[in-house]
Amino acid sequence: AGYSSPSYSIQVGRYTKVGNTVRAYFRVAMSGGTVNSSGVVFSGLPYASVNHNSVYTAGTHYTNNASAGGENSVLLVFPNTAAIYMYVQAATGVGPITGATSGNALDVLGQVVYEAA
């Protein structure tokens, strides 16, 4: 989401699972694609997160390159999903970072630790 026909110069990820705790880390560096107004989502986590409406896992990351929004971005794993969502934090709340905002040269290195379902 956030892009149609994306291309990547780097697209890697790894994970470790101990019990029901998953640590996943990744790097995605885009090299092209058409941006759109959908939120940026990194799909493909190895396990869905636990379905608990009070638990939203926040990850850590470094935005190496983005047209905008990277300086206040956060990574979130929502309940019962197998994806990482990129949001922007502002004084009035949070909302999704879109492909149109981040640009098609987005480069993110990140990790999340979450409870698997």
XYZ file of C-alpha atoms in Angstrom, residues 10-14 25-29:
10
model
C 17.103 -3.335 -1.018
C 14.353 -5.531 0.424
C 15.482 -7.757 3.304
C 14.034 -9.021 6.556
C 14.762 -11.550 9.267
C 13.869 -6.553 11.565
C 14.025 -5.263 8.025
C 15.338 -2.775 5.511
C 13.350 -1.548 2.551
C 14.933 0.894 0.101
